[in-house]
């Protein structure tokens, strides 16, 4: 059974980016430690703490596909066709871009909604254990549809005051989670929360 | 040196109450365990997990005074003159209520702002190690004034989707915190974050 996991870095006050989509006060933990873990993108190597290394290695081992929304795809310019995690990316969108110059990249555009995107992602993930959810809107919709198994928060001890919330616009609240598995890193606390039920 | 600590229960998405000030999805950890800890208010005994018990006992031991805003005072009707933590309460307000029927209660009304309220609270706390900050606005103002030493989050694994954020309207962001001391409870994760600096 493939597990669907939403995994993001979040400030203590619940934001995954500042109001201008900046992540400079959040992503420090990817580069503040002695353990080098090469990404699958060109010229990008993570440098994480000993504590965070297994977190990242586990993701590289198990992640089979990543589902993202169109906003994140546009923001990152589709990671130039090569996501740092090295996995196929499924983009939920209303319209397939006709001018994206990476036709050979392992990107699939799904216009039939999040439920269908998860199905496609699971098929693409094959024997891999996880499908990942990137961005905010897709994670929210997965929760509403009861499709999310786990939320992995990389909690950064910073208050941004304002920004992009991870879980806004939920249709059915409260969403009950289980007590997290906790990994205390450097500049980050990893919390793995199983999703129990939507209210 | 008295330590100023803001201590609240918060959902994973950053809310300390639902939009109607309800806390029923947050305060479960106070009553979900085998360890009975009597509060100082009439007829209220906490029943917490083994893990959470030291957290609460430490607060009863060290807390010397509590500073709250007028909104929380009004919401709770001033705890009928007797806060569950059993400590003197300093209320930051524009106007002193003239009809509060608890003249003999250890409540002090301060109309000269948060900075003055902290001074008064420290004096009242005496040899006790901590001054606590209750509610949201006072905590925000303490951060803006550089008066907060530690943020203690009782993080509850639930998503409320909307509600009262703990730290909104901060004047100077980001606020950098240190890595937390972590206590994994039942239905709650306690995170003690030292305040490093305001942005």
PDB file of N, CA and C in Angstrom, chain B residues 119-165:
ATOM      1  N   UNK B 119       7.316  44.741  34.563  1.00  0.00           N
ATOM      2  CA  UNK B 119       8.028  45.221  35.768  1.00  0.00           C
ATOM      3  C   UNK B 119       7.238  44.894  37.027  1.00  0.00           C
ATOM      4  N   UNK B 120       5.960  45.219  36.994  1.00  0.00           N
ATOM      5  CA  UNK B 120       5.091  44.949  38.149  1.00  0.00           C
ATOM      6  C   UNK B 120       5.058  43.451  38.444  1.00  0.00           C
ATOM      7  N   UNK B 121       4.946  42.660  37.380  1.00  0.00           N
ATOM      8  CA  UNK B 121       4.856  41.199  37.558  1.00  0.00           C
ATOM      9  C   UNK B 121       6.136  40.652  38.185  1.00  0.00           C
ATOM     10  N   UNK B 122       7.282  41.146  37.737  1.00  0.00           N
ATOM     11  CA  UNK B 122       8.554  40.672  38.301  1.00  0.00           C
ATOM     12  C   UNK B 122       8.657  41.024  39.779  1.00  0.00           C
ATOM     13  N   UNK B 123       8.201  42.226  40.113  1.00  0.00           N
ATOM     14  CA  UNK B 123       8.239  42.633  41.520  1.00  0.00           C
ATOM     15  C   UNK B 123       7.331  41.733  42.358  1.00  0.00           C
ATOM     16  N   UNK B 124       6.149  41.450  41.825  1.00  0.00           N
ATOM     17  CA  UNK B 124       5.206  40.597  42.553  1.00  0.00           C
ATOM     18  C   UNK B 124       5.722  39.164  42.649  1.00  0.00           C
ATOM     19  N   UNK B 125       6.378  38.686  41.585  1.00  0.00           N
ATOM     20  CA  UNK B 125       6.876  37.300  41.565  1.00  0.00           C
ATOM     21  C   UNK B 125       7.941  37.074  42.630  1.00  0.00           C
ATOM     22  N   UNK B 126       8.672  38.128  42.971  1.00  0.00           N
ATOM     23  CA  UNK B 126       9.666  38.009  44.042  1.00  0.00           C
ATOM     24  C   UNK B 126      10.719  36.965  43.742  1.00  0.00           C
ATOM     25  N   UNK B 127      10.842  35.978  44.638  1.00  0.00           N
ATOM     26  CA  UNK B 127      11.866  34.957  44.480  1.00  0.00           C
ATOM     27  C   UNK B 127      11.494  33.871  43.476  1.00  0.00           C
ATOM     28  N   UNK B 128      10.264  33.861  43.046  1.00  0.00           N
ATOM     29  CA  UNK B 128       9.861  32.865  42.057  1.00  0.00           C
ATOM     30  C   UNK B 128      10.596  33.120  40.742  1.00  0.00           C
ATOM     31  N   UNK B 129      10.860  32.037  39.993  1.00  0.00           N
ATOM     32  CA  UNK B 129      11.742  32.153  38.828  1.00  0.00           C
ATOM     33  C   UNK B 129      11.077  32.698  37.567  1.00  0.00           C
ATOM     34  N   UNK B 130       9.752  32.530  37.461  1.00  0.00           N
ATOM     35  CA  UNK B 130       9.112  32.855  36.188  1.00  0.00           C
ATOM     36  C   UNK B 130       7.996  33.889  36.316  1.00  0.00           C
ATOM     37  N   UNK B 131       7.899  34.712  35.276  1.00  0.00           N
ATOM     38  CA  UNK B 131       6.679  35.463  35.002  1.00  0.00           C
ATOM     39  C   UNK B 131       6.086  34.875  33.729  1.00  0.00           C
ATOM     40  N   UNK B 132       4.823  34.540  33.765  1.00  0.00           N
ATOM     41  CA  UNK B 132       4.164  33.944  32.608  1.00  0.00           C
ATOM     42  C   UNK B 132       3.369  34.965  31.824  1.00  0.00           C
ATOM     43  N   UNK B 133       3.246  34.718  30.522  1.00  0.00           N
ATOM     44  CA  UNK B 133       2.456  35.590  29.665  1.00  0.00           C
ATOM     45  C   UNK B 133       1.306  34.776  29.106  1.00  0.00           C
ATOM     46  N   UNK B 134       0.079  35.199  29.393  1.00  0.00           N
ATOM     47  CA  UNK B 134      -1.086  34.509  28.866  1.00  0.00           C
ATOM     48  C   UNK B 134      -1.713  35.307  27.743  1.00  0.00           C
ATOM     49  N   UNK B 135      -2.349  34.626  26.818  1.00  0.00           N
ATOM     50  CA  UNK B 135      -3.022  35.307  25.721  1.00  0.00           C
ATOM     51  C   UNK B 135      -2.063  35.686  24.611  1.00  0.00           C
ATOM     52  N   UNK B 136      -2.610  36.293  23.587  1.00  0.00           N
ATOM     53  CA  UNK B 136      -1.845  36.499  22.361  1.00  0.00           C
ATOM     54  C   UNK B 136      -1.247  37.902  22.251  1.00  0.00           C
ATOM     55  N   UNK B 137      -2.050  38.907  22.504  1.00  0.00           N
ATOM     56  CA  UNK B 137      -1.593  40.280  22.260  1.00  0.00           C
ATOM     57  C   UNK B 137      -0.415  40.656  23.147  1.00  0.00           C
ATOM     58  N   UNK B 138      -0.495  40.267  24.420  1.00  0.00           N
ATOM     59  CA  UNK B 138       0.595  40.602  25.333  1.00  0.00           C
ATOM     60  C   UNK B 138       1.884  39.894  24.910  1.00  0.00           C
ATOM     61  N   UNK B 139       1.762  38.637  24.479  1.00  0.00           N
ATOM     62  CA  UNK B 139       2.953  37.903  24.024  1.00  0.00           C
ATOM     63  C   UNK B 139       3.572  38.585  22.805  1.00  0.00           C
ATOM     64  N   UNK B 140       2.723  39.017  21.885  1.00  0.00           N
ATOM     65  CA  UNK B 140       3.214  39.719  20.688  1.00  0.00           C
ATOM     66  C   UNK B 140       3.944  40.998  21.083  1.00  0.00           C
ATOM     67  N   UNK B 141       3.345  41.756  21.995  1.00  0.00           N
ATOM     68  CA  UNK B 141       3.976  43.013  22.407  1.00  0.00           C
ATOM     69  C   UNK B 141       5.284  42.764  23.148  1.00  0.00           C
ATOM     70  N   UNK B 142       5.316  41.706  23.952  1.00  0.00           N
ATOM     71  CA  UNK B 142       6.563  41.357  24.646  1.00  0.00           C
ATOM     72  C   UNK B 142       7.669  41.043  23.634  1.00  0.00           C
ATOM     73  N   UNK B 143       7.322  40.313  22.592  1.00  0.00           N
ATOM     74  CA  UNK B 143       8.320  40.012  21.562  1.00  0.00           C
ATOM     75  C   UNK B 143       8.813  41.292  20.904  1.00  0.00           C
ATOM     76  N   UNK B 144       7.873  42.168  20.556  1.00  0.00           N
ATOM     77  CA  UNK B 144       8.254  43.434  19.914  1.00  0.00           C
ATOM     78  C   UNK B 144       9.175  44.258  20.811  1.00  0.00           C
ATOM     79  N   UNK B 145       8.953  44.159  22.124  1.00  0.00           N
ATOM     80  CA  UNK B 145       9.749  44.951  23.070  1.00  0.00           C
ATOM     81  C   UNK B 145      11.009  44.227  23.535  1.00  0.00           C
ATOM     82  N   UNK B 146      11.223  43.014  23.025  1.00  0.00           N
ATOM     83  CA  UNK B 146      12.408  42.253  23.439  1.00  0.00           C
ATOM     84  C   UNK B 146      12.344  41.782  24.876  1.00  0.00           C
ATOM     85  N   UNK B 147      11.136  41.581  25.392  1.00  0.00           N
ATOM     86  CA  UNK B 147      10.972  41.231  26.802  1.00  0.00           C
ATOM     87  C   UNK B 147      10.709  39.749  27.044  1.00  0.00           C
ATOM     88  N   UNK B 148      10.620  38.969  25.973  1.00  0.00           N
ATOM     89  CA  UNK B 148      10.263  37.557  26.131  1.00  0.00           C
ATOM     90  C   UNK B 148      11.518  36.689  26.078  1.00  0.00           C
ATOM     91  N   UNK B 149      11.662  35.795  27.073  1.00  0.00           N
ATOM     92  CA  UNK B 149      12.835  34.921  27.121  1.00  0.00           C
ATOM     93  C   UNK B 149      12.581  33.554  26.496  1.00  0.00           C
ATOM     94  N   UNK B 150      11.364  33.071  26.621  1.00  0.00           N
ATOM     95  CA  UNK B 150      11.104  31.709  26.160  1.00  0.00           C
ATOM     96  C   UNK B 150       9.657  31.569  25.718  1.00  0.00           C
ATOM     97  N   UNK B 151       9.449  30.749  24.681  1.00  0.00           N
ATOM     98  CA  UNK B 151       8.104  30.397  24.247  1.00  0.00           C
ATOM     99  C   UNK B 151       7.906  28.912  24.510  1.00  0.00           C
ATOM    100  N   UNK B 152       6.920  28.573  25.319  1.00  0.00           N
ATOM    101  CA  UNK B 152       6.608  27.169  25.589  1.00  0.00           C
ATOM    102  C   UNK B 152       5.326  26.808  24.873  1.00  0.00           C
ATOM    103  N   UNK B 153       5.481  25.995  23.855  1.00  0.00           N
ATOM    104  CA  UNK B 153       4.333  25.585  23.063  1.00  0.00           C
ATOM    105  C   UNK B 153       3.896  24.190  23.489  1.00  0.00           C
ATOM    106  N   UNK B 154       2.654  24.065  23.857  1.00  0.00           N
ATOM    107  CA  UNK B 154       2.062  22.733  23.992  1.00  0.00           C
ATOM    108  C   UNK B 154       1.389  22.458  22.654  1.00  0.00           C
ATOM    109  N   UNK B 155       2.129  21.764  21.777  1.00  0.00           N
ATOM    110  CA  UNK B 155       1.689  21.596  20.386  1.00  0.00           C
ATOM    111  C   UNK B 155       0.760  20.396  20.274  1.00  0.00           C
ATOM    112  N   UNK B 156      -0.448  20.652  19.826  1.00  0.00           N
ATOM    113  CA  UNK B 156      -1.455  19.597  19.732  1.00  0.00           C
ATOM    114  C   UNK B 156      -1.583  19.154  18.271  1.00  0.00           C
ATOM    115  N   UNK B 157      -1.550  17.835  18.040  1.00  0.00           N
ATOM    116  CA  UNK B 157      -1.610  17.330  16.669  1.00  0.00           C
ATOM    117  C   UNK B 157      -3.013  17.397  16.091  1.00  0.00           C
ATOM    118  N   UNK B 158      -3.419  18.608  15.785  1.00  0.00           N
ATOM    119  CA  UNK B 158      -4.728  18.825  15.173  1.00  0.00           C
ATOM    120  C   UNK B 158      -4.604  20.032  14.250  1.00  0.00           C
ATOM    121  N   UNK B 159      -5.360  20.017  13.172  1.00  0.00           N
ATOM    122  CA  UNK B 159      -5.429  21.182  12.289  1.00  0.00           C
ATOM    123  C   UNK B 159      -6.801  21.812  12.461  1.00  0.00           C
ATOM    124  N   UNK B 160      -6.823  23.063  12.895  1.00  0.00           N
ATOM    125  CA  UNK B 160      -8.097  23.764  13.067  1.00  0.00           C
ATOM    126  C   UNK B 160      -8.520  24.476  11.782  1.00  0.00           C
ATOM    127  N   UNK B 161      -7.552  24.777  10.910  1.00  0.00           N
ATOM    128  CA  UNK B 161      -7.882  25.432   9.644  1.00  0.00           C
ATOM    129  C   UNK B 161      -8.036  26.936   9.779  1.00  0.00           C
ATOM    130  N   UNK B 162      -8.663  27.374  10.855  1.00  0.00           N
ATOM    131  CA  UNK B 162      -8.806  28.802  11.128  1.00  0.00           C
ATOM    132  C   UNK B 162      -8.940  28.992  12.623  1.00  0.00           C
ATOM    133  N   UNK B 163      -8.736  30.209  13.079  1.00  0.00           N
ATOM    134  CA  UNK B 163      -8.842  30.468  14.510  1.00  0.00           C
ATOM    135  C   UNK B 163      -8.037  31.671  14.926  1.00  0.00           C
ATOM    136  N   UNK B 164      -7.713  31.697  16.205  1.00  0.00           N
ATOM    137  CA  UNK B 164      -6.947  32.811  16.780  1.00  0.00           C
ATOM    138  C   UNK B 164      -5.468  32.449  16.731  1.00  0.00           C
ATOM    139  N   UNK B 165      -4.668  33.152  15.915  1.00  0.00           N
ATOM    140  CA  UNK B 165      -3.237  32.846  15.865  1.00  0.00           C
ATOM    141  C   UNK B 165      -2.536  33.394  17.110  1.00  0.00           C
TER     142      UNK B 165
END
